[in-house]
Amino acid sequence: TLSGLNSTGVLSGKALATDTTLSSPTATPQTIAASGAPFPLPGHGAINVSGANAVTATNGAASFNNAGTVTVSGSSGAALEVGTSVSPADIVDVTNSGAMSTANFNTVYIHGKLTGTFLNTSTGTITSGADDTVRIHGAAVSFTNAGTITNTSTFLDDAVQFDSTVVTFANTGTIEATSGWGVVFTGGMSSATNSGRIIQHGTATTKAAVNPQGAGGAFTNEATGFISG
């Protein structure tokens, strides 16, 4: 068994398979699949996979920390998927200071709750070509973007989507959506601030840069903040 994964090299295809804490999936070839108890998932090298998830934490995880490159090509697959739609699972912390990208699926998809902090640092980039770039289905405690989160889909997909409540949201970086919401707070938020850039490029008249859809606290656009749709 493994308590986590540290890679300073390249993992490609079905690179790692163990039978307990980290286990190989039975249906599709995924690079890393976590189906045991929650555990840290750090990544510092390069993970390249096509048509499947790069990292799957079926039963949740204590943390995910990417300082390298996670790239998913092909018709499906997330860079990080926590839980499933049938069996949601939680994660405590997600940190990205590297690059994460997908071609045709959510780049980061958390089906359960974010019980700690999501941090995309100033060097972090998260990009998707279809579906939402970051989607958190359960309640989120803290979300901070200091880097770049980009959605290039022309099918009304969002850059950041919260399906439940958010306690604290802060953007000091750039969040961009081509056709969907830049950020949508479906379940509401307690506190949200923007001192960076949130942009919706205007290809869809039904969506805008920010949608504070659910009831809750105030959204504050600070003096350095730029919001455009």
PDB file of C-alpha atoms in Angstrom:
ATOM      1  CA  THR A   1       0.000   0.000   0.000  1.00  0.00           C
ATOM      2  CA  LEU A   2       0.969   3.625  -0.459  1.00  0.00           C
ATOM      3  CA  SER A   3       0.064   6.620   1.670  1.00  0.00           C
ATOM      4  CA  GLY A   4       0.615   8.949  -1.252  1.00  0.00           C
ATOM      5  CA  LEU A   5       2.459   9.504  -4.502  1.00  0.00           C
ATOM      6  CA  ASN A   6       5.515  11.662  -5.203  1.00  0.00           C
ATOM      7  CA  SER A   7       6.673  11.838  -8.805  1.00  0.00           C
ATOM      8  CA  THR A   8       9.537  13.914 -10.173  1.00  0.00           C
ATOM      9  CA  GLY A   9       9.393  12.129 -13.510  1.00  0.00           C
ATOM     10  CA  VAL A  10       6.706  11.375 -16.058  1.00  0.00           C
ATOM     11  CA  LEU A  11       3.723   9.103 -15.468  1.00  0.00           C
ATOM     12  CA  SER A  12       1.962   8.143 -18.669  1.00  0.00           C
ATOM     13  CA  GLY A  13      -1.004   5.865 -19.301  1.00  0.00           C
ATOM     14  CA  LYS A  14      -1.663   3.165 -16.704  1.00  0.00           C
ATOM     15  CA  ALA A  15       1.501   3.918 -14.799  1.00  0.00           C
ATOM     16  CA  LEU A  16       0.687   2.879 -11.245  1.00  0.00           C
ATOM     17  CA  ALA A  17      -1.460   0.110  -9.838  1.00  0.00           C
ATOM     18  CA  THR A  18      -1.682  -1.145  -6.273  1.00  0.00           C
ATOM     19  CA  ASP A  19      -4.432  -3.070  -4.572  1.00  0.00           C
ATOM     20  CA  THR A  20      -5.316  -1.135  -1.448  1.00  0.00           C
ATOM     21  CA  THR A  21      -4.707   2.544  -0.833  1.00  0.00           C
ATOM     22  CA  LEU A  22      -4.001   3.192  -4.493  1.00  0.00           C
ATOM     23  CA  SER A  23      -5.775   0.797  -6.822  1.00  0.00           C
ATOM     24  CA  SER A  24      -6.084   0.311 -10.536  1.00  0.00           C
ATOM     25  CA  PRO A  25      -9.568   0.879 -11.941  1.00  0.00           C
ATOM     26  CA  THR A  26     -11.310  -2.028 -13.645  1.00  0.00           C
ATOM     27  CA  ALA A  27     -13.125  -0.186 -16.413  1.00  0.00           C
ATOM     28  CA  THR A  28     -10.872   2.470 -17.897  1.00  0.00           C
ATOM     29  CA  PRO A  29      -7.094   2.940 -17.822  1.00  0.00           C
ATOM     30  CA  GLN A  30      -6.497   5.743 -15.348  1.00  0.00           C
ATOM     31  CA  THR A  31      -3.075   6.816 -14.231  1.00  0.00           C
ATOM     32  CA  ILE A  32      -3.801   6.958 -10.504  1.00  0.00           C
ATOM     33  CA  ALA A  33      -6.957   5.776  -8.794  1.00  0.00           C
ATOM     34  CA  ALA A  34      -7.563   6.086  -5.081  1.00  0.00           C
ATOM     35  CA  SER A  35     -10.241   3.778  -3.789  1.00  0.00           C
ATOM     36  CA  GLY A  36      -9.023   3.199  -0.259  1.00  0.00           C
ATOM     37  CA  ALA A  37      -9.124   5.517   2.750  1.00  0.00           C
ATOM     38  CA  PRO A  38      -8.462   9.247   2.210  1.00  0.00           C
ATOM     39  CA  PHE A  39      -4.777   9.966   1.759  1.00  0.00           C
ATOM     40  CA  PRO A  40      -2.482  12.731   0.450  1.00  0.00           C
ATOM     41  CA  LEU A  41      -2.140  12.921  -3.328  1.00  0.00           C
ATOM     42  CA  PRO A  42       0.858  15.088  -4.200  1.00  0.00           C
ATOM     43  CA  GLY A  43       2.150  15.354  -7.760  1.00  0.00           C
ATOM     44  CA  HIS A  44       5.337  17.141  -8.772  1.00  0.00           C
ATOM     45  CA  GLY A  45       6.240  15.616 -12.134  1.00  0.00           C
ATOM     46  CA  ALA A  46       4.159  15.161 -15.256  1.00  0.00           C
ATOM     47  CA  ILE A  47       1.021  13.077 -15.662  1.00  0.00           C
ATOM     48  CA  ASN A  48      -0.268  12.572 -19.195  1.00  0.00           C
ATOM     49  CA  VAL A  49      -3.324  10.442 -19.934  1.00  0.00           C
ATOM     50  CA  SER A  50      -5.892  10.198 -22.719  1.00  0.00           C
ATOM     51  CA  GLY A  51      -9.589   9.387 -22.410  1.00  0.00           C
ATOM     52  CA  ALA A  52      -9.686   8.790 -18.649  1.00  0.00           C
ATOM     53  CA  ASN A  53      -9.079  10.540 -15.326  1.00  0.00           C
ATOM     54  CA  ALA A  54      -5.507  11.360 -14.414  1.00  0.00           C
ATOM     55  CA  VAL A  55      -6.260  11.200 -10.684  1.00  0.00           C
ATOM     56  CA  THR A  56      -9.346   9.617  -9.160  1.00  0.00           C
ATOM     57  CA  ALA A  57      -9.982   9.743  -5.398  1.00  0.00           C
ATOM     58  CA  THR A  58     -13.039   7.519  -5.221  1.00  0.00           C
ATOM     59  CA  ASN A  59     -13.431   7.666  -1.445  1.00  0.00           C
ATOM     60  CA  GLY A  60     -12.035  11.143  -0.936  1.00  0.00           C
ATOM     61  CA  ALA A  61      -8.599  12.421   0.019  1.00  0.00           C
ATOM     62  CA  ALA A  62      -6.839  14.438   2.675  1.00  0.00           C
ATOM     63  CA  SER A  63      -5.072  16.610   0.124  1.00  0.00           C
ATOM     64  CA  PHE A  64      -4.059  17.033  -3.497  1.00  0.00           C
ATOM     65  CA  ASN A  65      -0.980  19.092  -4.323  1.00  0.00           C
ATOM     66  CA  ASN A  66       0.125  19.563  -7.921  1.00  0.00           C
ATOM     67  CA  ALA A  67       3.337  21.424  -8.629  1.00  0.00           C
ATOM     68  CA  GLY A  68       3.907  19.771 -11.991  1.00  0.00           C
ATOM     69  CA  THR A  69       1.804  19.160 -15.069  1.00  0.00           C
ATOM     70  CA  VAL A  70      -1.401  17.130 -15.334  1.00  0.00           C
ATOM     71  CA  THR A  71      -2.739  16.837 -18.884  1.00  0.00           C
ATOM     72  CA  VAL A  72      -5.797  14.879 -20.028  1.00  0.00           C
ATOM     73  CA  SER A  73      -6.529  14.584 -23.728  1.00  0.00           C
ATOM     74  CA  GLY A  74      -9.170  12.591 -25.558  1.00  0.00           C
ATOM     75  CA  SER A  75     -12.942  12.537 -25.324  1.00  0.00           C
ATOM     76  CA  SER A  76     -13.256  12.307 -21.527  1.00  0.00           C
ATOM     77  CA  GLY A  77     -11.361  12.385 -18.261  1.00  0.00           C
ATOM     78  CA  ALA A  78     -10.654  14.829 -15.434  1.00  0.00           C
ATOM     79  CA  ALA A  79      -7.316  15.932 -14.082  1.00  0.00           C
ATOM     80  CA  LEU A  80      -8.715  15.335 -10.582  1.00  0.00           C
ATOM     81  CA  GLU A  81     -12.050  13.730  -9.756  1.00  0.00           C
ATOM     82  CA  VAL A  82     -13.073  13.202  -6.141  1.00  0.00           C
ATOM     83  CA  GLY A  83     -15.933  10.763  -5.570  1.00  0.00           C
ATOM     84  CA  THR A  84     -18.650  10.051  -8.119  1.00  0.00           C
ATOM     85  CA  SER A  85     -22.111  11.386  -8.857  1.00  0.00           C
ATOM     86  CA  VAL A  86     -23.574   8.248  -7.250  1.00  0.00           C
ATOM     87  CA  SER A  87     -21.176   8.206  -4.280  1.00  0.00           C
ATOM     88  CA  PRO A  88     -19.908  11.726  -3.509  1.00  0.00           C
ATOM     89  CA  ALA A  89     -16.686  11.976  -1.521  1.00  0.00           C
ATOM     90  CA  ASP A  90     -14.952  14.853   0.244  1.00  0.00           C
ATOM     91  CA  ILE A  91     -11.484  16.321   0.055  1.00  0.00           C
ATOM     92  CA  VAL A  92      -9.819  18.588   2.619  1.00  0.00           C
ATOM     93  CA  ASP A  93      -7.315  20.656   0.618  1.00  0.00           C
ATOM     94  CA  VAL A  94      -6.510  21.146  -3.070  1.00  0.00           C
ATOM     95  CA  THR A  95      -3.403  23.114  -4.059  1.00  0.00           C
ATOM     96  CA  ASN A  96      -2.215  23.767  -7.592  1.00  0.00           C
ATOM     97  CA  SER A  97       0.938  25.679  -8.401  1.00  0.00           C
ATOM     98  CA  GLY A  98       1.536  23.904 -11.698  1.00  0.00           C
ATOM     99  CA  ALA A  99      -0.584  23.290 -14.786  1.00  0.00           C
ATOM    100  CA  MET A 100      -3.753  21.210 -15.022  1.00  0.00           C
ATOM    101  CA  SER A 101      -5.752  20.843 -18.223  1.00  0.00           C
ATOM    102  CA  THR A 102      -8.431  18.702 -19.831  1.00  0.00           C
ATOM    103  CA  ALA A 103      -9.790  18.574 -23.359  1.00  0.00           C
ATOM    104  CA  ASN A 104     -13.404  17.473 -22.879  1.00  0.00           C
ATOM    105  CA  PHE A 105     -14.295  17.174 -19.183  1.00  0.00           C
ATOM    106  CA  ASN A 106     -14.175  19.070 -15.906  1.00  0.00           C
ATOM    107  CA  THR A 107     -10.548  19.662 -14.978  1.00  0.00           C
ATOM    108  CA  VAL A 108     -11.233  19.485 -11.225  1.00  0.00           C
ATOM    109  CA  TYR A 109     -14.490  17.791 -10.226  1.00  0.00           C
ATOM    110  CA  ILE A 110     -15.265  17.399  -6.525  1.00  0.00           C
ATOM    111  CA  HIS A 111     -18.555  15.524  -6.113  1.00  0.00           C
ATOM    112  CA  GLY A 112     -18.574  15.939  -2.342  1.00  0.00           C
ATOM    113  CA  LYS A 113     -17.476  18.734  -0.030  1.00  0.00           C
ATOM    114  CA  LEU A 114     -14.331  20.831   0.090  1.00  0.00           C
ATOM    115  CA  THR A 115     -13.778  20.852   3.844  1.00  0.00           C
ATOM    116  CA  GLY A 116     -10.584  22.896   3.807  1.00  0.00           C
ATOM    117  CA  THR A 117      -8.997  25.173   1.204  1.00  0.00           C
ATOM    118  CA  PHE A 118      -8.826  25.210  -2.577  1.00  0.00           C
ATOM    119  CA  LEU A 119      -5.784  27.271  -3.600  1.00  0.00           C
ATOM    120  CA  ASN A 120      -4.654  27.976  -7.134  1.00  0.00           C
ATOM    121  CA  THR A 121      -1.421  29.877  -6.588  1.00  0.00           C
ATOM    122  CA  SER A 122      -0.013  32.706  -8.685  1.00  0.00           C
ATOM    123  CA  THR A 123       1.861  30.186 -10.849  1.00  0.00           C
ATOM    124  CA  GLY A 124      -1.089  27.836 -11.173  1.00  0.00           C
ATOM    125  CA  THR A 125      -3.092  27.370 -14.372  1.00  0.00           C
ATOM    126  CA  ILE A 126      -6.271  25.298 -14.681  1.00  0.00           C
ATOM    127  CA  THR A 127      -7.839  24.985 -18.133  1.00  0.00           C
ATOM    128  CA  SER A 128     -10.658  23.041 -19.766  1.00  0.00           C
ATOM    129  CA  GLY A 129     -11.930  22.842 -23.311  1.00  0.00           C
ATOM    130  CA  ALA A 130     -15.365  21.487 -22.386  1.00  0.00           C
ATOM    131  CA  ASP A 131     -17.491  21.099 -19.248  1.00  0.00           C
ATOM    132  CA  ASP A 132     -16.679  23.220 -16.203  1.00  0.00           C
ATOM    133  CA  THR A 133     -13.059  23.967 -15.382  1.00  0.00           C
ATOM    134  CA  VAL A 134     -13.554  23.681 -11.606  1.00  0.00           C
ATOM    135  CA  ARG A 135     -16.783  22.256 -10.214  1.00  0.00           C
ATOM    136  CA  ILE A 136     -17.495  21.633  -6.534  1.00  0.00           C
ATOM    137  CA  HIS A 137     -20.803  19.933  -5.915  1.00  0.00           C
ATOM    138  CA  GLY A 138     -20.813  19.939  -2.108  1.00  0.00           C
ATOM    139  CA  ALA A 139     -20.311  22.775   0.344  1.00  0.00           C
ATOM    140  CA  ALA A 140     -16.955  24.568   0.096  1.00  0.00           C
ATOM    141  CA  VAL A 141     -15.160  26.203   3.020  1.00  0.00           C
ATOM    142  CA  SER A 142     -12.514  28.319   1.281  1.00  0.00           C
ATOM    143  CA  PHE A 143     -11.670  28.959  -2.384  1.00  0.00           C
ATOM    144  CA  THR A 144      -8.795  31.206  -3.461  1.00  0.00           C
ATOM    145  CA  ASN A 145      -7.539  31.812  -6.979  1.00  0.00           C
ATOM    146  CA  ALA A 146      -4.318  33.761  -7.429  1.00  0.00           C
ATOM    147  CA  GLY A 147      -3.442  32.193 -10.774  1.00  0.00           C
ATOM    148  CA  THR A 148      -5.430  31.548 -13.937  1.00  0.00           C
ATOM    149  CA  ILE A 149      -8.596  29.481 -14.398  1.00  0.00           C
ATOM    150  CA  THR A 150      -9.793  29.351 -18.007  1.00  0.00           C
ATOM    151  CA  ASN A 151     -12.722  27.729 -19.799  1.00  0.00           C
ATOM    152  CA  THR A 152     -12.571  27.797 -23.595  1.00  0.00           C
ATOM    153  CA  SER A 153     -15.790  25.866 -24.290  1.00  0.00           C
ATOM    154  CA  THR A 154     -18.379  27.385 -26.620  1.00  0.00           C
ATOM    155  CA  PHE A 155     -21.168  25.254 -25.075  1.00  0.00           C
ATOM    156  CA  LEU A 156     -22.076  27.505 -22.114  1.00  0.00           C
ATOM    157  CA  ASP A 157     -19.685  25.741 -19.722  1.00  0.00           C
ATOM    158  CA  ASP A 158     -18.428  27.615 -16.668  1.00  0.00           C
ATOM    159  CA  ALA A 159     -14.951  28.438 -15.401  1.00  0.00           C
ATOM    160  CA  VAL A 160     -15.872  27.945 -11.715  1.00  0.00           C
ATOM    161  CA  GLN A 161     -19.143  26.415 -10.567  1.00  0.00           C
ATOM    162  CA  PHE A 162     -20.256  25.978  -6.968  1.00  0.00           C
ATOM    163  CA  ASP A 163     -23.350  23.800  -6.648  1.00  0.00           C
ATOM    164  CA  SER A 164     -23.674  24.359  -2.910  1.00  0.00           C
ATOM    165  CA  THR A 165     -22.692  26.977  -0.338  1.00  0.00           C
ATOM    166  CA  VAL A 166     -19.310  28.690  -0.232  1.00  0.00           C
ATOM    167  CA  VAL A 167     -18.055  30.246   2.994  1.00  0.00           C
ATOM    168  CA  THR A 168     -15.150  32.284   1.587  1.00  0.00           C
ATOM    169  CA  PHE A 169     -14.258  33.073  -2.030  1.00  0.00           C
ATOM    170  CA  ALA A 170     -11.341  35.278  -3.080  1.00  0.00           C
ATOM    171  CA  ASN A 171      -9.960  35.991  -6.546  1.00  0.00           C
ATOM    172  CA  THR A 172      -6.730  37.894  -6.995  1.00  0.00           C
ATOM    173  CA  GLY A 173      -5.868  36.240 -10.298  1.00  0.00           C
ATOM    174  CA  THR A 174      -7.774  35.718 -13.535  1.00  0.00           C
ATOM    175  CA  ILE A 175     -10.908  33.668 -14.166  1.00  0.00           C
ATOM    176  CA  GLU A 176     -12.115  33.530 -17.781  1.00  0.00           C
ATOM    177  CA  ALA A 177     -15.007  31.834 -19.539  1.00  0.00           C
ATOM    178  CA  THR A 178     -15.641  31.900 -23.263  1.00  0.00           C
ATOM    179  CA  SER A 179     -19.381  31.220 -23.176  1.00  0.00           C
ATOM    180  CA  GLY A 180     -20.422  30.206 -19.657  1.00  0.00           C
ATOM    181  CA  TRP A 181     -20.359  31.898 -16.264  1.00  0.00           C
ATOM    182  CA  GLY A 182     -17.001  33.077 -15.014  1.00  0.00           C
ATOM    183  CA  VAL A 183     -18.080  32.151 -11.480  1.00  0.00           C
ATOM    184  CA  VAL A 184     -21.515  30.887 -10.454  1.00  0.00           C
ATOM    185  CA  PHE A 185     -22.590  30.552  -6.816  1.00  0.00           C
ATOM    186  CA  THR A 186     -25.568  28.228  -7.209  1.00  0.00           C
ATOM    187  CA  GLY A 187     -25.887  27.607  -3.484  1.00  0.00           C
ATOM    188  CA  GLY A 188     -24.907  31.082  -2.313  1.00  0.00           C
ATOM    189  CA  MET A 189     -21.842  32.331  -0.437  1.00  0.00           C
ATOM    190  CA  SER A 190     -21.043  33.994   2.847  1.00  0.00           C
ATOM    191  CA  SER A 191     -18.232  36.246   1.614  1.00  0.00           C
ATOM    192  CA  ALA A 192     -16.752  36.815  -1.840  1.00  0.00           C
ATOM    193  CA  THR A 193     -14.105  39.314  -2.941  1.00  0.00           C
ATOM    194  CA  ASN A 194     -12.466  40.074  -6.269  1.00  0.00           C
ATOM    195  CA  SER A 195      -9.308  42.116  -6.651  1.00  0.00           C
ATOM    196  CA  GLY A 196      -8.274  40.376  -9.859  1.00  0.00           C
ATOM    197  CA  ARG A 197     -10.015  39.751 -13.171  1.00  0.00           C
ATOM    198  CA  ILE A 198     -13.223  37.812 -13.875  1.00  0.00           C
ATOM    199  CA  ILE A 199     -14.120  37.809 -17.547  1.00  0.00           C
ATOM    200  CA  GLN A 200     -16.910  36.349 -19.639  1.00  0.00           C
ATOM    201  CA  HIS A 201     -16.133  36.892 -23.287  1.00  0.00           C
ATOM    202  CA  GLY A 202     -19.687  37.592 -24.306  1.00  0.00           C
ATOM    203  CA  THR A 203     -20.370  34.790 -26.772  1.00  0.00           C
ATOM    204  CA  ALA A 204     -23.537  33.884 -24.851  1.00  0.00           C
ATOM    205  CA  THR A 205     -26.050  36.559 -23.952  1.00  0.00           C
ATOM    206  CA  THR A 206     -27.583  34.342 -21.267  1.00  0.00           C
ATOM    207  CA  LYS A 207     -24.503  34.258 -19.074  1.00  0.00           C
ATOM    208  CA  ALA A 208     -22.237  36.819 -17.432  1.00  0.00           C
ATOM    209  CA  ALA A 209     -18.951  37.058 -15.549  1.00  0.00           C
ATOM    210  CA  VAL A 210     -20.397  36.539 -12.058  1.00  0.00           C
ATOM    211  CA  ASN A 211     -23.675  34.932 -11.025  1.00  0.00           C
ATOM    212  CA  PRO A 212     -24.430  35.199  -7.274  1.00  0.00           C
ATOM    213  CA  GLN A 213     -27.374  32.899  -7.854  1.00  0.00           C
ATOM    214  CA  GLY A 214     -27.981  31.621  -4.347  1.00  0.00           C
ATOM    215  CA  ALA A 215     -28.874  33.692  -1.309  1.00  0.00           C
ATOM    216  CA  GLY A 216     -26.102  34.761   1.015  1.00  0.00           C
ATOM    217  CA  GLY A 217     -23.547  37.419   1.793  1.00  0.00           C
ATOM    218  CA  ALA A 218     -22.058  40.248  -0.230  1.00  0.00           C
ATOM    219  CA  PHE A 219     -19.859  40.052  -3.300  1.00  0.00           C
ATOM    220  CA  THR A 220     -17.214  42.772  -3.119  1.00  0.00           C
ATOM    221  CA  ASN A 221     -15.324  43.986  -6.177  1.00  0.00           C
ATOM    222  CA  GLU A 222     -12.333  45.819  -4.759  1.00  0.00           C
ATOM    223  CA  ALA A 223     -10.578  48.833  -6.251  1.00  0.00           C
ATOM    224  CA  THR A 224      -8.204  46.709  -8.318  1.00  0.00           C
ATOM    225  CA  GLY A 225     -10.949  44.320  -9.362  1.00  0.00           C
ATOM    226  CA  PHE A 226     -12.029  44.016 -12.991  1.00  0.00           C
ATOM    227  CA  ILE A 227     -15.239  42.205 -13.953  1.00  0.00           C
ATOM    228  CA  SER A 228     -16.352  42.116 -17.567  1.00  0.00           C
ATOM    229  CA  GLY A 229     -19.003  40.196 -19.487  1.00  0.00           C
TER     230      GLY A 229
END
